[in-house]
CSV table of C-alpha atoms in Angstrom, one decimal:
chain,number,residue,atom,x,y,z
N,1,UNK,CA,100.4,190.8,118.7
N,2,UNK,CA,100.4,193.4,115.9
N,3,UNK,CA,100.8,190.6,113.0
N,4,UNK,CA,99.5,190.7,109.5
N,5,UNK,CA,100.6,187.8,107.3
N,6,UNK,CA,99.3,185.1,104.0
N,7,UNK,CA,98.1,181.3,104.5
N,8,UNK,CA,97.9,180.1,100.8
N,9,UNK,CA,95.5,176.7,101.5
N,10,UNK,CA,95.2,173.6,99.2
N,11,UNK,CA,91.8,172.1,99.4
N,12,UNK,CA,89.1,170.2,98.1
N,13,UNK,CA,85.7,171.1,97.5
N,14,UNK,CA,83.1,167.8,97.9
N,15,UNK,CA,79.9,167.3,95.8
N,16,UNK,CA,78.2,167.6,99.1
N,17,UNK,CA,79.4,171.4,99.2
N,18,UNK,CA,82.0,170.1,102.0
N,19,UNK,CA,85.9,170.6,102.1
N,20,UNK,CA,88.3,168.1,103.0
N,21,UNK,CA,91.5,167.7,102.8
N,22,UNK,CA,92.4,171.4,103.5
N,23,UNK,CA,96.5,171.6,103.8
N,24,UNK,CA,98.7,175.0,104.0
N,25,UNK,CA,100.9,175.4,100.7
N,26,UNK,CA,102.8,178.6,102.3
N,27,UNK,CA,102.6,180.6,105.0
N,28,UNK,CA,104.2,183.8,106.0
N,29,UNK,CA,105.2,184.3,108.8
N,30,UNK,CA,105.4,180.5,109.5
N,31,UNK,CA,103.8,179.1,112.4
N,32,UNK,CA,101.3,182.2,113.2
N,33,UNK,CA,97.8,182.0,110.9
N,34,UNK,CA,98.2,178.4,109.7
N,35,UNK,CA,95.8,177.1,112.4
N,36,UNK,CA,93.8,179.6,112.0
N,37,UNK,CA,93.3,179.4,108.1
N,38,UNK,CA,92.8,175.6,108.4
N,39,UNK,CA,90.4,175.6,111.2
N,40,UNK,CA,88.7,177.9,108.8
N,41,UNK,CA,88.5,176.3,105.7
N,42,UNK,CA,87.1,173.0,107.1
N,43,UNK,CA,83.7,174.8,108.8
N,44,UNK,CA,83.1,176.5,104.8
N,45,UNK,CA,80.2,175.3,102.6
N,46,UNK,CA,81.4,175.8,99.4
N,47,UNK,CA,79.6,175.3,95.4
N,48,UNK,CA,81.6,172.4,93.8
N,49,UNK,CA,82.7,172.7,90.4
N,50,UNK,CA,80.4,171.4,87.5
N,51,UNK,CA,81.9,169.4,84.2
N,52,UNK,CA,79.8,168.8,81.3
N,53,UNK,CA,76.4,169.7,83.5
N,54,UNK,CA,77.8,167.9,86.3
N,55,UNK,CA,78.7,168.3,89.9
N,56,UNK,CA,82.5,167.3,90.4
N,57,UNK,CA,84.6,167.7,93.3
N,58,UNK,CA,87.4,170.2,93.1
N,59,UNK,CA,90.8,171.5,94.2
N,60,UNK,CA,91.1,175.0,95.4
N,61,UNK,CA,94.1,176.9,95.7
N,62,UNK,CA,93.3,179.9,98.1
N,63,UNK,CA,95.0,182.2,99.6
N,64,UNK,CA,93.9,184.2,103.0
N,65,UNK,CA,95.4,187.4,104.2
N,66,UNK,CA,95.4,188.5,107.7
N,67,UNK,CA,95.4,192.0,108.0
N,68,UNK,CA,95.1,195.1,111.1
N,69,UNK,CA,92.5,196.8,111.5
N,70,UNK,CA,91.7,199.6,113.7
């Protein structure tokens, strides 16, 4: 299709190194990659963040380009 856009994705990291919860914040152009980024985001294993020696769950504010290449 000759598209490159930006999926900025909301989600949160698990103890269990899973994500849930993973929603689009903004997306340009709308209603191209945001599939794509969310399908995505859910298969990730990802380190949880740690407080005061601790695993915690956490929210992640990420954003995913998608870019041409030749």
């Amino acid at each position: 299709m000759g598209i490159a856009g930006r999926v900025v994705v909301r989600f949160l990291v698990k103890i269990d190194v899973t994500v849930s919860k993973a929603s689009v914040v903004e997306s340009v152009p709308t209603g191209i990659f945001e599939r794509s980024a969310l399908e995505a985001i859910v298969k990730w294993r990802v380190k949880p963040g740690r407080y005061k020696g601790n695993l915690v769950a956490t929210w992640v504010l990420l954003p995913i380009q998608f870019r041409l290449t030749r």
